[in-house]
Amino acid sequence: MTERPRPHLAVVGAGPAGLAATLAAARHGVRVTLIDAAPEAGGQFYRQPAAGLDALRPQAPHHHRPGWVRLRDGLDRQLEAGHVVHLPDRHVWFVERRPEGFTVHALLGPEQERPEEVRADAVLLATGGYEKVLPFPGWTLPGVVTAGGAQAMLKGGLVLPGRTAVVAGTGPLLLPVATGLAAAGARVAALVESADPRAFVRRSPTLARRPAKLAEGARYAGQLLRHRVRTLVHHTVVEAHGDRRLEAVTVAALDAEGRVRPGTRRRLDCDTLAVGHGMLPHTDLAQGLGCRVEGVAVHVDDEQRTDVPGVWAAGEATGVGGADLALAEGHIAGRSAAARLSGSAPDPRDWARAAGTRAGLRRFFAAVDEACAPPAHWVEQVTDDTVVCRCEEVPAGAVRRAVTELGAGDVRTVKLLTRAGMGWCQGRMCGPAVAGLTGCPETAGSRPFARPVPLGVVARAGGDDESRSGQQSEHQ
């Protein structure tokens, strides 16, 4: 009797959620192809220095290293056993649902123009998130980077973005960025957090249910004190200054309504501003498959299944909540996919512990997100000549005129009238800013493809099976 082939799951994304899902599925009888854009597994959270740097202490810029070692070793064992195939440097631009399963379309090569396809019985999307960017006068100066960008430079390249830094914005990411830069030798002039401490006090019953997270925050606070980093709470960056590059920033205190308090502005000299206002989920691939998106995140059930049969999602794509939540969701998604692909109903007891972790962390980060919302009146500090869409060089004044003079009532109409969001990033960077300036709610942008793709690749992907057979991956 011919042995039935093991079902095949394609996992897109090799961060915490993708790795946890891959290991859970592979350990329970499923062949897994792990597809990721980075040259090494780990995602942004577990980003490692490039091998060519010969780092003496590669673990130095990282925390949670024991967890990474367990995941890395587990992946190595599954690779050696032949249960997992890891395809790095593949930039997935579309996932196609077909009668016999799914086809994952990716680009590879130095120019990201060589197409490759992976066929699978099911797909698990662990596509992570990206930083929310809000503009202010001077934010396009060289030396102004996102908080995650500064962290990526430090983790992956062992490079300091500058010698004197200000870390600003809101959200939990600011703490590891500020402490990481200080530990690496930068002088951190200030950590500027716009959240009001009273917002955390009001949510203390929910936050207190995760003492490990509070302890982690306390450790960061201790490191800030040790490195003598000044912390300015309920403050915001008003403007960045410089001729050819960043030379200083102006910060100011906020009142109870989130407006700049008169007479509180101060200037801080720096050559680097690492600024961030939270994260947004990557939903492009899920939307391309027709998965339901609620607000800005992919909707999933208790098994991390989307409403499209055969498609699971886990991690930041379903709602931003950090690595621990992503690991729990990835484990649940991988176990569910393994059971469903084998034709059996999954037993929730298989992921009971992960489900408890998931529930607690979702409540915790919902409270954190509420407390760390950007200042309610941030748009008042955006001058008309401040560039909002960098790709198309659209200033805030043009967006405002589209609303007040041309009658635009939604982001899509503003896009058509001003070209804001029509550039290379397709609105990923400027989308929240345009929504804020127009008074529209933030929603996940709908794009046909997850990234720019050559027209010839699209034409080949749209051809018949025979013409595409030469471009398919051998890992089917």
XYZ file of C-alpha atoms in Angstrom:
476
model
C 0.000 0.000 0.000
C 1.315 3.426 -0.936
C 1.873 5.612 2.093
C -0.204 8.748 2.074
C 2.038 11.814 1.708
C 2.282 14.115 4.669
C 0.084 17.215 4.272
C 1.955 20.350 3.333
C 1.692 23.687 5.128
C 3.300 26.893 3.860
C 4.200 29.330 6.642
C 4.883 32.906 5.537
C 7.096 34.741 8.012
C 9.885 33.406 10.248
C 9.458 35.646 13.271
C 8.230 34.386 16.663
C 4.749 33.433 15.416
C 5.996 31.743 12.243
C 8.690 29.781 14.060
C 6.312 28.608 16.797
C 3.743 27.559 14.196
C 6.341 25.770 12.087
C 7.637 23.715 15.012
C 4.171 22.871 16.318
C 2.961 21.686 12.917
C 6.147 19.792 12.028
C 6.119 17.893 15.327
C 2.631 16.635 14.562
C 2.991 15.114 11.130
C 2.923 18.049 8.718
C 5.516 18.984 6.097
C 6.257 22.681 6.446
C 7.828 25.125 4.046
C 8.893 28.220 5.964
C 9.143 31.236 3.661
C 10.697 34.506 4.799
C 12.113 37.699 3.317
C 15.126 37.835 5.642
C 18.344 35.854 5.066
C 18.036 34.283 8.546
C 15.080 33.184 10.638
C 14.064 35.204 13.674
C 12.154 38.208 12.396
C 12.682 41.672 13.811
C 12.458 40.521 17.426
C 15.160 37.854 17.115
C 17.188 39.689 14.462
C 20.846 38.576 14.576
C 24.023 40.352 13.409
C 25.185 39.417 9.921
C 27.659 36.527 10.021
C 30.272 38.558 8.172
C 30.496 41.026 11.058
C 32.157 38.390 13.265
C 30.513 39.814 16.365
C 32.326 38.838 19.564
C 29.106 39.038 21.593
C 26.219 38.722 19.125
C 23.777 38.339 21.993
C 24.607 41.759 23.476
C 21.853 43.835 21.756
C 19.226 41.170 22.448
C 16.906 40.116 25.207
C 14.945 36.867 25.544
C 17.933 35.053 24.061
C 17.113 31.693 25.758
C 13.779 31.653 23.939
C 15.510 32.324 20.636
C 18.019 29.525 21.240
C 15.188 27.044 21.872
C 13.407 28.066 18.685
C 16.613 28.018 16.625
C 17.630 24.593 17.900
C 14.135 23.232 17.337
C 14.146 24.526 13.772
C 17.563 22.984 13.142
C 16.311 19.591 14.310
C 13.252 19.741 12.055
C 15.388 20.821 9.105
C 17.761 17.898 9.663
C 14.835 15.487 9.923
C 13.467 16.722 6.601
C 10.153 17.824 8.100
C 10.783 21.524 7.391
C 12.235 23.378 4.421
C 13.370 26.935 5.064
C 13.308 29.324 2.094
C 14.957 32.632 3.074
C 15.280 35.754 0.914
C 11.848 35.130 -0.589
C 9.609 38.181 -0.732
C 6.023 36.941 -0.934
C 3.854 39.249 -2.990
C 0.668 37.195 -3.387
C -0.956 33.991 -2.172
C -3.309 32.392 -4.658
C -6.176 30.130 -3.663
C -6.702 27.323 -6.160
C -9.062 24.311 -6.284
C -6.268 21.923 -5.302
C -4.766 24.141 -2.596
C -2.671 27.295 -2.467
C 0.193 28.799 -4.446
C 2.550 31.184 -2.690
C 4.136 33.615 -5.150
C 7.506 35.058 -4.141
C 10.378 37.062 -5.588
C 14.016 36.224 -4.955
C 17.446 37.255 -6.126
C 19.419 40.475 -5.618
C 16.935 42.500 -7.653
C 13.871 40.655 -6.323
C 12.734 39.964 -9.866
C 13.099 36.181 -10.110
C 9.745 34.494 -9.469
C 9.289 31.364 -7.417
C 6.163 29.456 -6.424
C 5.415 27.113 -3.547
C 2.374 24.858 -3.687
C 0.770 23.802 -0.391
C -2.404 22.315 1.050
C -2.811 25.193 3.504
C -1.216 28.510 4.386
C -0.348 30.106 7.701
C 0.294 33.858 7.611
C 2.735 35.168 10.212
C 3.530 38.383 8.380
C 4.184 40.559 11.436
C 3.695 44.296 11.616
C 5.272 47.592 10.681
C 5.747 50.882 12.474
C 3.122 53.574 12.636
C 4.612 56.872 11.479
C 3.111 60.264 12.301
C 4.650 63.372 10.693
C 5.811 66.574 12.343
C 7.871 69.520 11.042
C 11.383 68.319 10.236
C 10.635 64.590 10.358
C 12.172 64.035 6.900
C 15.635 65.300 7.942
C 18.516 62.813 7.741
C 19.052 61.558 11.271
C 15.355 61.033 11.996
C 14.633 57.293 11.978
C 11.866 55.081 13.264
C 12.356 53.453 16.650
C 12.317 50.011 15.054
C 14.757 51.172 12.397
C 17.241 52.245 15.067
C 16.825 48.883 16.780
C 17.331 47.004 13.509
C 20.561 48.904 12.832
C 21.820 48.006 16.280
C 20.741 44.351 16.242
C 21.468 43.439 12.650
C 24.347 45.717 11.762
C 25.879 46.499 15.164
C 25.677 50.122 14.057
C 24.715 53.155 16.110
C 22.483 55.533 14.134
C 24.228 58.430 15.876
C 26.230 59.496 18.915
C 23.573 61.572 20.696
C 20.000 60.346 20.437
C 16.519 61.281 21.518
C 13.989 58.440 21.622
C 10.411 59.691 21.331
C 6.821 58.785 20.605
C 4.779 56.306 22.578
C 4.549 52.597 23.261
C 6.536 49.740 24.800
C 9.100 49.643 21.972
C 10.688 52.896 23.152
C 12.108 51.257 26.285
C 14.280 48.574 24.616
C 15.341 51.060 21.944
C 16.503 53.648 24.477
C 18.258 51.127 26.724
C 19.806 49.351 23.738
C 21.255 52.548 22.322
C 22.604 53.597 25.717
C 24.162 50.196 26.366
C 25.833 50.313 22.942
C 27.553 53.602 23.723
C 25.211 56.308 22.482
C 24.323 59.198 24.729
C 20.544 59.158 25.008
C 19.635 62.761 25.769
C 16.040 61.913 26.611
C 13.269 59.370 26.354
C 10.177 61.383 25.395
C 6.951 59.441 26.049
C 3.646 61.088 25.153
C 1.467 58.781 27.277
C -0.020 60.192 30.466
C 1.029 58.128 33.527
C -2.506 58.480 34.864
C -3.727 56.410 31.914
C -1.709 53.470 33.236
C -3.009 53.979 36.772
C -6.582 53.805 35.507
C -5.797 50.458 33.882
C -3.707 49.056 36.718
C -6.114 46.172 37.574
C -5.663 44.739 34.066
C -1.936 45.459 33.887
C -1.308 43.903 37.314
C -2.502 40.521 36.040
C 0.726 40.205 34.034
C 3.412 40.709 36.701
C 6.144 39.374 34.402
C 5.481 42.196 31.959
C 5.508 44.768 34.742
C 8.799 43.336 35.992
C 10.222 43.623 32.471
C 9.230 47.268 32.378
C 10.826 47.820 35.771
C 14.087 46.312 34.516
C 14.114 48.728 31.600
C 13.435 51.607 33.982
C 16.411 50.517 36.073
C 18.634 50.445 33.000
C 17.516 53.948 32.052
C 18.488 55.171 35.510
C 21.824 53.382 35.327
C 22.618 55.073 32.014
C 21.300 58.418 33.307
C 18.684 58.737 30.581
C 16.273 61.574 31.312
C 12.630 60.520 30.926
C 10.029 63.101 29.934
C 6.554 61.628 30.320
C 3.459 63.198 28.782
C 5.719 65.110 26.373
C 5.967 65.073 22.606
C 8.363 66.122 19.852
C 7.086 69.335 18.276
C 9.770 69.888 15.638
C 13.112 68.588 14.380
C 15.772 71.140 13.433
C 18.750 71.121 11.074
C 20.042 72.369 7.747
C 21.335 69.279 5.990
C 20.759 66.809 8.803
C 19.279 66.659 12.277
C 20.886 68.956 14.834
C 18.245 69.273 17.573
C 14.597 68.660 18.449
C 12.033 70.733 20.297
C 9.880 68.888 22.809
C 6.962 70.136 24.864
C 4.643 68.973 27.630
C 1.057 67.952 26.891
C -2.074 68.969 28.749
C -4.872 66.640 29.812
C -6.501 66.872 26.364
C -3.306 66.020 24.454
C -2.467 69.559 23.322
C 0.928 71.209 23.691
C 1.048 73.255 26.876
C 2.140 76.851 26.242
C 5.504 77.816 27.660
C 6.838 74.257 28.014
C 8.935 73.968 24.860
C 12.591 73.048 25.250
C 15.324 72.309 22.735
C 17.464 69.171 22.950
C 20.653 68.877 20.910
C 21.022 65.501 19.166
C 22.122 63.952 15.878
C 19.561 61.124 15.972
C 15.849 61.022 16.689
C 14.351 57.525 16.968
C 10.594 58.034 16.931
C 7.687 55.587 16.940
C 3.972 55.586 17.696
C 3.233 51.890 17.873
C 2.807 49.173 15.282
C 0.272 48.213 12.625
C -0.426 44.675 11.348
C 0.685 43.529 7.902
C -2.593 42.399 6.314
C -1.849 42.590 2.569
C -1.563 38.858 1.914
C -4.593 38.081 4.048
C -6.683 40.663 2.239
C -5.507 39.327 -1.114
C -6.937 35.955 -0.096
C -10.237 37.542 0.920
C -9.752 37.148 4.678
C -11.886 39.361 6.857
C -10.074 42.299 8.430
C -11.572 44.054 11.439
C -10.208 47.580 11.832
C -6.530 47.086 11.040
C -6.058 43.395 11.991
C -6.910 40.009 10.470
C -9.900 38.378 12.146
C -9.297 34.858 13.502
C -11.209 32.358 15.643
C -10.012 30.506 18.747
C -7.861 28.229 16.535
C -6.268 31.213 14.750
C -8.226 30.308 11.597
C -9.298 33.078 9.265
C -12.695 32.943 7.595
C -11.045 31.578 4.424
C -10.827 27.748 4.650
C -7.239 26.527 4.771
C -5.777 29.856 5.925
C -4.487 30.501 9.444
C -2.947 33.722 10.790
C -0.900 34.397 13.905
C 1.214 37.076 15.519
C 1.126 40.789 14.822
C -1.013 40.322 11.696
C -3.962 39.502 13.980
C -3.268 42.335 16.427
C -0.035 43.781 17.783
C 0.953 42.333 21.140
C 4.643 41.492 21.239
C 6.707 38.337 20.951
C 5.149 36.351 23.807
C 1.669 36.728 22.363
C 2.972 35.880 18.885
C 4.581 32.692 20.210
C 1.343 31.604 21.858
C -0.726 32.326 18.765
C 1.792 30.597 16.521
C 1.721 27.446 18.645
C -2.081 27.354 18.578
C -2.186 27.960 14.819
C 0.417 25.266 14.090
C -1.344 22.639 16.237
C -4.709 23.489 14.713
C -3.337 23.321 11.166
C -1.673 19.968 11.843
C -4.901 18.483 13.177
C -7.135 19.892 10.440
C -4.782 18.842 7.655
C -4.650 15.300 9.013
C -8.436 15.136 8.888
C -9.091 15.124 12.623
C -10.775 17.597 14.894
C -8.201 19.366 17.071
C -8.311 18.975 20.829
C -8.167 22.380 22.566
C -6.328 20.699 25.442
C -3.323 20.504 23.101
C -2.910 24.262 23.380
C -4.678 25.043 26.655
C -1.613 26.676 28.202
C -0.944 28.775 25.094
C -4.623 29.789 24.995
C -4.408 31.050 28.577
C -1.300 33.034 27.731
C -2.997 34.413 24.631
C -6.077 35.590 26.517
C -4.083 37.284 29.255
C -1.688 39.025 26.893
C -4.474 40.209 24.618
C -6.146 41.922 27.582
C -2.821 43.339 28.746
C -1.860 44.837 25.401
C -5.362 46.176 24.771
C -4.909 48.199 27.951
C -1.392 49.273 26.914
C -2.627 50.336 23.476
C -5.316 52.492 25.046
C -2.828 54.117 27.418
C -0.212 54.626 24.680
C -2.465 56.140 22.030
C -0.802 59.048 20.184
C -1.732 62.521 21.495
C -5.312 63.265 20.542
C -4.424 66.591 18.885
C -1.131 65.682 17.202
C -2.379 67.002 13.845
C -2.406 70.547 15.231
C 1.402 70.519 15.248
C 1.610 69.499 11.559
C 2.158 72.644 9.500
C 0.781 72.919 5.982
C 4.251 72.671 4.447
C 5.119 69.481 6.365
C 5.524 66.593 3.922
C 3.046 63.819 4.729
C 3.534 61.409 1.816
C 7.270 61.136 1.212
C 6.949 58.962 -1.881
C 4.878 61.547 -3.770
C 6.073 64.606 -1.775
C 2.542 65.610 -0.767
C 2.393 68.261 1.993
C -0.202 68.393 4.741
C -1.703 71.542 3.216
C -2.664 69.649 0.060
C -4.416 66.976 2.124
C -6.304 69.609 4.120
C -7.358 71.475 0.971
C -8.660 68.228 -0.537
C -11.051 68.042 2.411
C -11.983 71.696 2.956
C -11.999 72.963 -0.640
C -12.545 69.891 -2.820
C -14.989 68.020 -0.583
C -13.045 64.807 -0.019
C -14.698 62.791 2.715
C -12.526 59.684 2.854
C -8.913 58.598 2.501
C -9.435 57.066 -0.944
C -10.759 60.338 -2.384
C -7.874 62.256 -0.838
C -5.519 59.774 -2.483
C -7.104 60.350 -5.890
C -6.973 64.149 -5.511
C -3.473 64.487 -4.035
C -1.607 61.248 -4.908
C -0.922 60.715 -1.183
C -0.458 56.956 -0.877
C 0.204 56.269 -4.560
C 3.968 55.875 -4.216
C 6.321 52.972 -3.634
C 5.014 52.127 -0.157
C 1.370 52.323 -1.275
C 0.268 54.256 1.772
C 1.852 52.074 4.442
C 3.866 55.003 5.803
C 1.501 57.903 5.204
C -1.826 56.115 5.683
C -2.224 56.901 9.413
C -1.170 60.511 8.841
C -3.631 61.052 6.001
C -6.395 59.460 8.076
C -5.581 61.744 11.000
C -5.505 64.890 8.871
C -8.826 64.044 7.227
C -10.521 62.928 10.439
C -11.171 59.445 9.045
C -10.794 56.230 11.063
C -7.700 54.121 10.502
C -8.353 51.033 8.420
C -6.148 48.451 6.755
C -5.321 49.542 3.229
C -6.492 47.208 0.479
C -3.795 46.435 -2.091
C -3.809 43.783 -4.821
C -0.222 42.724 -4.062
C 1.838 42.854 -0.889
C 4.820 44.528 -2.572
C 5.851 46.036 -5.920
C 6.303 43.304 -8.522
C 7.553 43.416 -12.136
C 4.802 43.305 -14.741
C 6.455 40.321 -16.437
C 6.247 38.317 -13.217
C 2.548 39.131 -12.887
C 1.985 38.061 -16.497
C 3.737 34.739 -15.946
C 1.827 34.140 -12.707
C -1.404 34.693 -14.573
C -0.568 32.173 -17.316
C -1.620 28.553 -17.504
C -0.093 25.775 -15.403
C 2.216 24.586 -18.177
C 3.850 27.984 -18.602
C 4.347 28.277 -14.869
C 5.690 24.830 -14.164
C 9.281 25.908 -14.707
C 9.013 28.586 -12.015
C 7.653 26.376 -9.255
C 9.732 25.571 -6.221
C 10.915 22.006 -5.874
C 9.593 22.144 -2.306
C 5.967 21.240 -2.996
